[in-house]
C-alpha positions as a LaTeX table, in Angstrom:
\begin{tabular}{lrrr}
\hline
Residue & $x$ (\AA) & $y$ (\AA) & $z$ (\AA) \\
\hline
Met1 & 204.86 & $-61.48$ & 143.02 \\
Gln2 & 201.45 & $-60.80$ & 144.46 \\
Asp3 & 200.41 & $-63.16$ & 147.22 \\
Ile4 & 197.13 & $-64.93$ & 146.53 \\
Thr5 & 195.18 & $-66.00$ & 149.58 \\
Ser6 & 191.88 & $-67.80$ & 149.49 \\
Ala7 & 189.10 & $-65.97$ & 151.23 \\
Pro8 & 187.16 & $-67.91$ & 153.84 \\
Ser9 & 184.00 & $-69.52$ & 152.57 \\
Pro10 & 180.90 & $-67.56$ & 153.55 \\
Pro11 & 178.39 & $-69.35$ & 155.78 \\
Ser12 & 175.90 & $-69.56$ & 152.92 \\
Thr13 & 178.42 & $-71.47$ & 150.80 \\
Thr14 & 179.22 & $-73.87$ & 153.64 \\
Leu15 & 175.53 & $-74.46$ & 154.23 \\
Gly16 & 175.00 & $-75.07$ & 150.52 \\
Tyr17 & 177.80 & $-77.64$ & 150.44 \\
Ala18 & 176.34 & $-79.35$ & 153.49 \\
Leu19 & 172.89 & $-79.51$ & 151.93 \\
Phe20 & 174.38 & $-80.81$ & 148.70 \\
Ala21 & 176.20 & $-83.55$ & 150.62 \\
Thr22 & 172.84 & $-84.84$ & 151.91 \\
Arg23 & 172.28 & $-86.38$ & 148.47 \\
Trp24 & 174.29 & $-89.35$ & 149.76 \\
Leu25 & 171.31 & $-90.19$ & 151.97 \\
Gln26 & 169.70 & $-91.53$ & 148.80 \\
Ala27 & 172.49 & $-94.04$ & 148.19 \\
Pro28 & 171.01 & $-96.69$ & 150.56 \\
Leu29 & 167.70 & $-96.36$ & 148.73 \\
Tyr30 & 169.32 & $-97.46$ & 145.47 \\
Phe31 & 171.01 & $-100.38$ & 147.21 \\
Gly32 & 167.55 & $-101.31$ & 148.49 \\
Leu33 & 166.37 & $-101.37$ & 144.89 \\
Val34 & 169.29 & $-103.68$ & 144.11 \\
Ala35 & 167.90 & $-106.06$ & 146.75 \\
Ala36 & 164.48 & $-105.77$ & 145.09 \\
Gln37 & 166.18 & $-106.69$ & 141.82 \\
Gly38 & 167.39 & $-109.87$ & 143.49 \\
Val39 & 163.83 & $-110.64$ & 144.58 \\
Tyr40 & 162.64 & $-110.37$ & 140.97 \\
Val41 & 165.46 & $-112.64$ & 139.81 \\
Tyr42 & 164.25 & $-115.25$ & 142.31 \\
Lys43 & 160.65 & $-114.75$ & 141.18 \\
Phe44 & 161.62 & $-115.15$ & 137.52 \\
Phe45 & 163.38 & $-118.48$ & 138.01 \\
Asn46 & 160.64 & $-119.71$ & 140.33 \\
Glu47 & 158.01 & $-119.02$ & 137.64 \\
Leu48 & 160.25 & $-120.53$ & 134.96 \\
Trp49 & 160.79 & $-123.71$ & 136.99 \\
Thr50 & 157.04 & $-124.08$ & 137.57 \\
Leu51 & 156.39 & $-123.64$ & 133.85 \\
Ile52 & 158.99 & $-126.27$ & 132.93 \\
Leu53 & 157.57 & $-128.79$ & 135.42 \\
Arg54 & 154.00 & $-128.36$ & 134.17 \\
Cys55 & 155.11 & $-128.65$ & 130.55 \\
Val56 & 157.11 & $-131.84$ & 131.29 \\
Thr57 & 154.20 & $-133.45$ & 133.17 \\
Gly58 & 151.71 & $-132.44$ & 130.45 \\
Ala59 & 149.62 & $-130.34$ & 132.83 \\
Ala60 & 150.24 & $-127.07$ & 130.96 \\
Thr61 & 147.55 & $-125.86$ & 128.59 \\
Glu62 & 148.22 & $-123.45$ & 125.76 \\
Thr63 & 146.56 & $-120.64$ & 127.67 \\
Tyr64 & 148.64 & $-121.39$ & 130.77 \\
Val65 & 151.89 & $-121.37$ & 128.78 \\
Met66 & 150.98 & $-118.04$ & 127.19 \\
Leu67 & 150.07 & $-116.51$ & 130.55 \\
Ala68 & 153.25 & $-117.88$ & 132.16 \\
Val69 & 155.44 & $-116.47$ & 129.40 \\
Leu70 & 153.71 & $-113.10$ & 129.69 \\
Lys71 & 154.34 & $-113.21$ & 133.43 \\
Leu72 & 158.05 & $-113.85$ & 132.77 \\
Val73 & 158.12 & $-110.95$ & 130.31 \\
Asp74 & 156.41 & $-108.80$ & 132.93 \\
Val75 & 159.06 & $-109.68$ & 135.51 \\
Val76 & 161.88 & $-108.86$ & 133.05 \\
Met77 & 160.34 & $-105.50$ & 132.14 \\
Ile78 & 159.97 & $-104.55$ & 135.79 \\
Ala79 & 163.60 & $-105.61$ & 136.36 \\
Asn80 & 164.65 & $-103.41$ & 133.44 \\
Leu81 & 162.73 & $-100.55$ & 135.01 \\
Leu82 & 164.59 & $-101.14$ & 138.27 \\
Ile83 & 167.98 & $-101.09$ & 136.52 \\
Met84 & 167.06 & $-97.84$ & 134.81 \\
Val85 & 166.08 & $-96.26$ & 138.10 \\
Ile86 & 169.09 & $-97.65$ & 139.98 \\
Val87 & 171.82 & $-96.69$ & 137.50 \\
Gly88 & 170.27 & $-93.60$ & 135.92 \\
Gly89 & 168.80 & $-92.24$ & 139.14 \\
Tyr90 & 172.00 & $-92.76$ & 141.12 \\
Glu91 & 174.09 & $-90.93$ & 138.52 \\
Thr92 & 171.53 & $-88.14$ & 138.14 \\
Phe93 & 170.79 & $-87.45$ & 141.80 \\
Val94 & 173.70 & $-88.85$ & 143.84 \\
Ser95 & 177.07 & $-89.11$ & 142.09 \\
Arg96 & 178.56 & $-89.66$ & 138.65 \\
Ile97 & 179.34 & $-93.24$ & 137.66 \\
Gly98 & 182.66 & $-93.35$ & 135.80 \\
Leu99 & 181.71 & $-95.61$ & 132.90 \\
Gln100 & 183.22 & $-93.50$ & 130.11 \\
Gly101 & 185.05 & $-95.84$ & 127.79 \\
His102 & 183.56 & $-99.00$ & 129.29 \\
Arg103 & 182.64 & $-101.44$ & 126.55 \\
Asp104 & 179.28 & $-102.23$ & 128.21 \\
Gln105 & 178.20 & $-98.66$ & 128.91 \\
Pro106 & 174.44 & $-98.36$ & 128.17 \\
Glu107 & 173.62 & $-96.08$ & 125.25 \\
Trp108 & 171.01 & $-94.15$ & 127.23 \\
Leu109 & 173.34 & $-93.47$ & 130.18 \\
Ser110 & 175.55 & $-91.05$ & 128.23 \\
His111 & 172.74 & $-88.49$ & 127.94 \\
Val112 & 170.53 & $-89.37$ & 130.89 \\
Asn113 & 169.14 & $-86.66$ & 133.14 \\
Ser114 & 166.10 & $-86.28$ & 135.34 \\
Asn115 & 163.98 & $-85.22$ & 132.37 \\
Val116 & 165.03 & $-88.13$ & 130.16 \\
Leu117 & 164.73 & $-90.53$ & 133.09 \\
Lys118 & 161.11 & $-89.55$ & 133.72 \\
Val119 & 160.19 & $-90.13$ & 130.07 \\
Lys120 & 161.91 & $-93.52$ & 130.01 \\
Leu121 & 160.18 & $-94.54$ & 133.23 \\
Ala122 & 156.81 & $-93.47$ & 131.82 \\
Thr123 & 157.33 & $-95.52$ & 128.64 \\
Ala124 & 158.49 & $-98.51$ & 130.70 \\
Ile125 & 155.34 & $-98.29$ & 132.85 \\
Val126 & 153.22 & $-98.19$ & 129.68 \\
Gly127 & 154.96 & $-101.35$ & 128.47 \\
Ile128 & 154.35 & $-103.13$ & 131.78 \\
Ser129 & 150.73 & $-102.04$ & 131.73 \\
Ser130 & 150.41 & $-103.39$ & 128.18 \\
Val131 & 151.64 & $-106.81$ & 129.30 \\
His132 & 149.18 & $-106.84$ & 132.22 \\
Leu133 & 146.31 & $-105.89$ & 129.92 \\
Leu134 & 147.31 & $-108.59$ & 127.44 \\
Gln135 & 147.29 & $-111.15$ & 130.25 \\
Met136 & 143.72 & $-110.14$ & 131.09 \\
Phe137 & 142.57 & $-110.51$ & 127.48 \\
Val138 & 144.32 & $-113.87$ & 127.05 \\
Asp139 & 142.53 & $-115.16$ & 130.14 \\
Val140 & 139.33 & $-113.32$ & 129.23 \\
His141 & 137.08 & $-116.25$ & 130.29 \\
His142 & 138.28 & $-115.91$ & 133.87 \\
Thr143 & 138.33 & $-112.10$ & 133.92 \\
Ser144 & 135.27 & $-110.06$ & 134.79 \\
Arg145 & 134.04 & $-107.32$ & 132.49 \\
His146 & 134.54 & $-104.86$ & 135.32 \\
Ser147 & 138.24 & $-105.75$ & 135.54 \\
Leu148 & 138.66 & $-105.55$ & 131.76 \\
Leu149 & 137.01 & $-102.15$ & 131.65 \\
Trp150 & 139.10 & $-100.63$ & 134.41 \\
Gly151 & 142.27 & $-102.31$ & 133.16 \\
Thr152 & 141.74 & $-100.67$ & 129.76 \\
Val153 & 140.94 & $-97.28$ & 131.31 \\
Ile154 & 144.02 & $-97.39$ & 133.53 \\
His155 & 146.21 & $-98.43$ & 130.59 \\
Met156 & 144.91 & $-95.53$ & 128.48 \\
Ala157 & 145.58 & $-93.17$ & 131.38 \\
Phe158 & 149.18 & $-94.37$ & 131.46 \\
Ile159 & 149.51 & $-93.79$ & 127.71 \\
Val160 & 148.07 & $-90.26$ & 127.90 \\
Ser161 & 150.24 & $-89.31$ & 130.87 \\
Ala162 & 153.37 & $-90.66$ & 129.15 \\
Ala163 & 152.54 & $-88.73$ & 125.96 \\
Ile164 & 152.00 & $-85.51$ & 127.93 \\
Leu165 & 155.26 & $-86.03$ & 129.81 \\
Ala166 & 157.16 & $-86.69$ & 126.58 \\
Tyr167 & 155.61 & $-83.59$ & 124.98 \\
Met168 & 156.55 & $-81.41$ & 127.95 \\
Ser169 & 160.11 & $-82.76$ & 128.09 \\
Gly170 & 160.93 & $-81.36$ & 124.64 \\
Pro171 & 160.72 & $-77.63$ & 125.51 \\
Met172 & 162.29 & $-78.31$ & 128.92 \\
Ala173 & 165.27 & $-80.05$ & 127.33 \\
Ala174 & 165.64 & $-77.28$ & 124.75 \\
Gln175 & 165.57 & $-74.63$ & 127.46 \\
Ala176 & 168.22 & $-76.51$ & 129.45 \\
Glu177 & 170.37 & $-76.80$ & 126.32 \\
Arg178 & 170.15 & $-73.06$ & 125.66 \\
Ala179 & 170.93 & $-72.28$ & 129.28 \\
His180 & 173.97 & $-74.57$ & 129.16 \\
His181 & 175.38 & $-72.94$ & 126.03 \\
Ser182 & 174.69 & $-69.39$ & 127.17 \\
Ala183 & 176.19 & $-69.86$ & 130.65 \\
Pro184 & 179.84 & $-68.73$ & 130.90 \\
Gln185 & 182.38 & $-71.48$ & 131.45 \\
Pro186 & 184.51 & $-71.23$ & 134.62 \\
Ser187 & 187.69 & $-70.96$ & 132.59 \\
Gln188 & 186.40 & $-67.78$ & 130.92 \\
His189 & 187.23 & $-65.88$ & 134.10 \\
His190 & 190.95 & $-66.20$ & 133.29 \\
Ala191 & 190.66 & $-63.06$ & 131.17 \\
Ala192 & 189.91 & $-60.98$ & 134.25 \\
Glu193 & 192.97 & $-62.41$ & 135.99 \\
Glu194 & 195.12 & $-61.20$ & 133.11 \\
Gly195 & 193.84 & $-57.64$ & 133.59 \\
Arg196 & 191.41 & $-57.53$ & 130.67 \\
Ala197 & 188.27 & $-55.82$ & 131.91 \\
Glu198 & 186.38 & $-55.60$ & 128.64 \\
Arg199 & 183.14 & $-57.50$ & 128.40 \\
Val200 & 182.85 & $-60.51$ & 126.12 \\
Val201 & 180.60 & $-59.74$ & 123.20 \\
Ile202 & 178.55 & $-62.79$ & 122.39 \\
Pro203 & 176.83 & $-62.79$ & 119.00 \\
Ala204 & 173.06 & $-62.69$ & 119.22 \\
Gln205 & 171.62 & $-66.17$ & 119.08 \\
Arg206 & 168.74 & $-67.12$ & 116.86 \\
Glu207 & 165.43 & $-67.67$ & 118.54 \\
Glu208 & 165.42 & $-71.22$ & 117.23 \\
Ala209 & 168.39 & $-73.54$ & 117.52 \\
Pro210 & 169.96 & $-74.40$ & 114.16 \\
Ser211 & 168.94 & $-77.69$ & 112.66 \\
Ala212 & 171.32 & $-80.59$ & 112.13 \\
Glu213 & 171.52 & $-79.76$ & 108.44 \\
Glu214 & 172.44 & $-76.15$ & 109.21 \\
Arg215 & 175.13 & $-77.29$ & 111.64 \\
Leu216 & 176.53 & $-79.66$ & 108.99 \\
Arg217 & 176.70 & $-76.90$ & 106.39 \\
Ala218 & 178.32 & $-74.46$ & 108.83 \\
Ala219 & 180.97 & $-76.99$ & 109.92 \\
Gly220 & 182.92 & $-76.65$ & 106.68 \\
Phe221 & 183.49 & $-80.36$ & 106.05 \\
Pro222 & 185.29 & $-81.06$ & 102.73 \\
Ala223 & 182.82 & $-83.92$ & 102.23 \\
Arg224 & 180.30 & $-85.69$ & 104.41 \\
Lys225 & 181.78 & $-88.93$ & 105.64 \\
Leu226 & 180.06 & $-91.38$ & 107.97 \\
Leu227 & 181.73 & $-93.67$ & 110.47 \\
Glu228 & 179.60 & $-96.52$ & 109.16 \\
Asp229 & 181.15 & $-96.12$ & 105.69 \\
Phe230 & 184.75 & $-96.38$ & 106.87 \\
Asp231 & 186.59 & $-99.23$ & 105.14 \\
Ala232 & 189.16 & $-100.66$ & 107.55 \\
Glu233 & 190.07 & $-103.67$ & 105.43 \\
His234 & 193.15 & $-101.94$ & 103.98 \\
Leu235 & 194.59 & $-101.26$ & 107.44 \\
Arg236 & 197.03 & $-103.56$ & 109.19 \\
Ser237 & 196.29 & $-102.06$ & 112.60 \\
Phe238 & 193.01 & $-100.44$ & 113.61 \\
Asp239 & 191.39 & $-100.13$ & 117.04 \\
Arg240 & 187.72 & $-100.70$ & 116.24 \\
Glu241 & 186.68 & $-100.58$ & 119.88 \\
Ala242 & 188.28 & $-97.16$ & 120.35 \\
Val243 & 186.48 & $-95.71$ & 117.33 \\
Ala244 & 183.17 & $-97.26$ & 118.44 \\
Arg245 & 183.70 & $-95.75$ & 121.87 \\
Leu246 & 184.45 & $-92.36$ & 120.36 \\
Gly247 & 181.30 & $-92.67$ & 118.25 \\
Lys248 & 179.23 & $-92.31$ & 121.43 \\
Leu249 & 180.56 & $-88.70$ & 121.64 \\
Asp250 & 181.33 & $-88.92$ & 125.35 \\
Phe251 & 184.63 & $-87.18$ & 124.61 \\
Val252 & 182.74 & $-84.11$ & 123.38 \\
Thr253 & 180.61 & $-83.75$ & 126.50 \\
Ala254 & 183.70 & $-84.41$ & 128.66 \\
Arg255 & 185.72 & $-81.82$ & 126.66 \\
Arg256 & 188.41 & $-84.35$ & 125.78 \\
Asn257 & 190.52 & $-84.57$ & 122.64 \\
Val258 & 191.14 & $-87.14$ & 119.90 \\
Val259 & 194.31 & $-87.56$ & 117.84 \\
Phe260 & 194.38 & $-89.74$ & 114.70 \\
Thr261 & 197.89 & $-90.51$ & 113.48 \\
Gly262 & 199.14 & $-92.58$ & 110.57 \\
Pro263 & 200.53 & $-92.48$ & 107.03 \\
Pro264 & 198.65 & $-90.64$ & 104.28 \\
Gly265 & 195.59 & $-92.37$ & 102.88 \\
Thr266 & 194.77 & $-94.46$ & 105.95 \\
Gly267 & 191.45 & $-92.71$ & 106.66 \\
Lys268 & 192.30 & $-90.20$ & 109.38 \\
Thr269 & 190.26 & $-87.41$ & 107.79 \\
His270 & 187.38 & $-89.80$ & 107.15 \\
Leu271 & 187.20 & $-90.73$ & 110.84 \\
Ala272 & 187.54 & $-87.11$ & 111.97 \\
Val273 & 184.76 & $-85.96$ & 109.64 \\
Gly274 & 182.62 & $-88.95$ & 110.63 \\
Leu275 & 182.86 & $-88.00$ & 114.29 \\
Gly276 & 182.18 & $-84.37$ & 113.39 \\
Val277 & 179.08 & $-85.29$ & 111.39 \\
Arg278 & 177.78 & $-87.41$ & 114.24 \\
Ala279 & 178.43 & $-84.54$ & 116.67 \\
Cys280 & 176.44 & $-82.16$ & 114.45 \\
Gln281 & 173.58 & $-84.63$ & 114.34 \\
Ala282 & 173.69 & $-84.85$ & 118.15 \\
Gly283 & 173.25 & $-81.08$ & 118.51 \\
His284 & 176.87 & $-79.89$ & 118.83 \\
Arg285 & 178.44 & $-77.10$ & 116.80 \\
Val286 & 181.53 & $-78.24$ & 114.89 \\
Leu287 & 184.17 & $-76.40$ & 112.84 \\
Phe288 & 186.54 & $-78.15$ & 110.42 \\
Ala289 & 189.69 & $-76.78$ & 108.78 \\
Thr290 & 193.13 & $-77.99$ & 107.78 \\
Ala291 & 196.15 & $-77.03$ & 109.86 \\
Gly292 & 197.19 & $-74.54$ & 107.18 \\
Glu293 & 193.74 & $-72.94$ & 107.19 \\
Trp294 & 193.75 & $-72.71$ & 110.98 \\
Ala295 & 197.19 & $-71.08$ & 110.84 \\
Ala296 & 195.96 & $-68.49$ & 108.33 \\
Arg297 & 192.82 & $-67.81$ & 110.36 \\
Leu298 & 194.69 & $-67.30$ & 113.63 \\
Ala299 & 197.41 & $-65.21$ & 111.95 \\
Ala300 & 194.78 & $-62.91$ & 110.40 \\
Ala301 & 193.07 & $-62.50$ & 113.77 \\
Gln302 & 196.37 & $-61.63$ & 115.42 \\
Ser303 & 197.32 & $-59.11$ & 112.77 \\
Asp304 & 193.93 & $-57.42$ & 113.25 \\
Gly305 & 194.40 & $-57.35$ & 117.02 \\
Arg306 & 191.43 & $-59.62$ & 117.70 \\
Leu307 & 193.06 & $-62.96$ & 118.51 \\
Val308 & 191.56 & $-63.03$ & 122.01 \\
Asp309 & 188.09 & $-62.33$ & 120.61 \\
Glu310 & 188.59 & $-65.03$ & 117.97 \\
Leu311 & 189.50 & $-67.62$ & 120.60 \\
Arg312 & 186.46 & $-66.63$ & 122.64 \\
His313 & 184.30 & $-66.91$ & 119.53 \\
Leu314 & 185.53 & $-70.48$ & 119.04 \\
Asp315 & 184.24 & $-71.30$ & 122.53 \\
Gly316 & 180.83 & $-71.49$ & 120.87 \\
Tyr317 & 181.94 & $-74.67$ & 119.07 \\
Ala318 & 181.90 & $-77.85$ & 121.10 \\
Leu319 & 184.32 & $-79.51$ & 118.66 \\
Leu320 & 187.12 & $-78.15$ & 116.49 \\
Ile321 & 188.83 & $-80.37$ & 113.90 \\
Val322 & 192.42 & $-79.65$ & 112.84 \\
Asp323 & 193.29 & $-81.77$ & 109.81 \\
Glu324 & 196.65 & $-82.63$ & 108.19 \\
Val325 & 199.09 & $-81.65$ & 110.94 \\
Gly326 & 202.63 & $-82.48$ & 109.87 \\
Tyr327 & 202.44 & $-82.09$ & 106.12 \\
Leu328 & 203.69 & $-78.48$ & 106.27 \\
Pro329 & 206.21 & $-77.16$ & 108.84 \\
Phe330 & 205.31 & $-74.03$ & 110.80 \\
Asp331 & 207.58 & $-71.29$ & 111.98 \\
Thr332 & 207.90 & $-70.13$ & 115.57 \\
Ala333 & 205.21 & $-67.44$ & 115.28 \\
Thr334 & 202.65 & $-69.84$ & 113.81 \\
Ser335 & 203.56 & $-72.49$ & 116.39 \\
Gln336 & 202.80 & $-69.98$ & 119.14 \\
Leu337 & 199.39 & $-69.34$ & 117.58 \\
Phe338 & 198.60 & $-73.07$ & 117.65 \\
Phe339 & 199.75 & $-73.19$ & 121.26 \\
Arg340 & 197.32 & $-70.37$ & 122.08 \\
Leu341 & 194.50 & $-72.32$ & 120.45 \\
Val342 & 195.28 & $-75.60$ & 122.22 \\
Ala343 & 195.86 & $-73.88$ & 125.56 \\
His344 & 192.63 & $-71.93$ & 125.25 \\
Arg345 & 190.64 & $-75.10$ & 124.44 \\
Tyr346 & 192.23 & $-77.04$ & 127.30 \\
Glu347 & 189.39 & $-78.53$ & 129.42 \\
Arg348 & 187.04 & $-76.03$ & 127.75 \\
Gly349 & 186.24 & $-77.70$ & 124.43 \\
Ser350 & 187.19 & $-80.73$ & 122.34 \\
Leu351 & 189.74 & $-80.97$ & 119.56 \\
Ile352 & 190.20 & $-83.63$ & 116.91 \\
Val353 & 193.66 & $-83.53$ & 115.32 \\
Thr354 & 194.84 & $-85.68$ & 112.41 \\
Gly355 & 198.47 & $-85.97$ & 111.37 \\
Asp356 & 201.10 & $-88.19$ & 109.83 \\
Arg357 & 203.11 & $-88.48$ & 113.07 \\
Pro358 & 202.32 & $-88.88$ & 116.76 \\
Pro359 & 202.29 & $-85.81$ & 119.03 \\
Ala360 & 205.66 & $-86.84$ & 120.50 \\
Arg361 & 207.25 & $-85.90$ & 117.14 \\
Trp362 & 205.48 & $-82.58$ & 116.69 \\
Asp363 & 208.74 & $-80.77$ & 117.38 \\
Glu364 & 209.52 & $-81.73$ & 113.76 \\
Val365 & 206.51 & $-79.68$ & 112.62 \\
Phe366 & 206.22 & $-76.79$ & 115.04 \\
Gly367 & 209.24 & $-74.55$ & 115.48 \\
Gly368 & 210.27 & $-72.94$ & 118.73 \\
Pro369 & 209.62 & $-74.04$ & 122.30 \\
Ala370 & 205.81 & $-74.15$ & 121.97 \\
Ala371 & 205.54 & $-77.77$ & 120.78 \\
Pro372 & 206.21 & $-79.57$ & 124.12 \\
Ala373 & 203.76 & $-77.38$ & 126.05 \\
Met374 & 201.14 & $-77.77$ & 123.30 \\
Val375 & 201.52 & $-81.57$ & 123.25 \\
Asp376 & 201.27 & $-81.67$ & 127.04 \\
Arg377 & 197.90 & $-79.93$ & 127.04 \\
Leu378 & 196.54 & $-81.72$ & 124.01 \\
Ala379 & 197.48 & $-85.24$ & 125.11 \\
His380 & 196.51 & $-84.85$ & 128.77 \\
His381 & 192.84 & $-85.61$ & 128.05 \\
Ala382 & 193.14 & $-87.31$ & 124.68 \\
Glu383 & 192.41 & $-90.59$ & 122.94 \\
Ile384 & 195.26 & $-91.31$ & 120.50 \\
Val385 & 194.31 & $-93.71$ & 117.70 \\
Arg386 & 197.06 & $-95.06$ & 115.46 \\
Leu387 & 196.20 & $-96.15$ & 111.90 \\
Glu388 & 198.73 & $-98.36$ & 110.13 \\
Gly389 & 198.43 & $-99.55$ & 106.56 \\
Asp390 & 198.87 & $-98.70$ & 102.91 \\
Ser391 & 197.19 & $-95.71$ & 101.32 \\
Tyr392 & 193.57 & $-96.42$ & 100.45 \\
Arg393 & 193.68 & $-93.93$ & 97.59 \\
Leu394 & 196.91 & $-95.36$ & 96.16 \\
Arg395 & 195.61 & $-98.92$ & 96.41 \\
Arg396 & 192.38 & $-97.94$ & 94.66 \\
Ala397 & 194.23 & $-96.09$ & 91.91 \\
Thr398 & 196.56 & $-99.03$ & 91.41 \\
Ser399 & 193.68 & $-101.49$ & 91.16 \\
Glu400 & 191.87 & $-99.25$ & 88.66 \\
Trp401 & 195.06 & $-98.93$ & 86.56 \\
Ala402 & 195.54 & $-102.70$ & 86.62 \\
Gly403 & 191.93 & $-103.19$ & 85.58 \\
\hline
\end{tabular}
């Protein structure tokens, strides 16, 4: 066996790591903003208490109440801006915050980056400026024309700058997306370790990214199902929180897997297609096929001597869906093909698998010794959702027959 020794890190790499570690110098800055958040909490309740006292004593006019409420709204909007900078900025520039799967994870945090953060900050500043300008117009009798004029000019400047920033962020985000998809994944270097020196041929990409409709058509869904249309009333056991969490598509960006198990007719395919449709709408490439169709596709690629190229081609899809595992048994050769697929996708891309039995019983479906190793890789980074209940199709047919 060939001994593998790690070469010493070059000085440039060590220097780069040291410079990258200096990002932690920003951490105290964000904790300082947390203290500023506390100051605004104190200011909010101080203003609220003053407003309540003046209203109780009858000293509050309608104009005063309106101005006080606008001041409270102003404080809340600035506090929201602080939260956005604290949480989003810390995760973007310092270190990842492990909120995946948390029930209170903000919707914007799953796709935040420096570009998105700047646009959100600009829109928040426009909102704060709008409140300030409204305060000036409400109290117009005590505001000079000079202040009104410059307040309006400054507010319009904020609007124009936010619009320009939002317009510029579109091409920048698209360029970053193309760079991300065209960059080779670290795991692709395993081919060189196995002695294969041929270059990977990547199909020429279109100049424009495919639209959501094009991605939906190319995915091969048997029908377009939405998560919102899923009827869970016929199920005895259903983890709604897990499906809602999966609907945020964090598992796709994290290259994790999903397994839906349960008897026939409980909606496994519906949920898999619903997640696939949502992934297409979010900009991901998806490919759907039944387990039998995947077996035929991989077997044809192997017989043509292009199985490795086929697996590399599938790297271009962020999500693969394997439907109906367990309804047909597979021989040892086909089981090895499925193992190659799962092993190749491991920590490289996401899989959604539906079947009538949990992965622990896949030895009943896949022949040979490949099943335990395949389950180990599939379930390591997987969300397993169990659906229990009577068949939706059978119940519907029975009710129609009775009617």
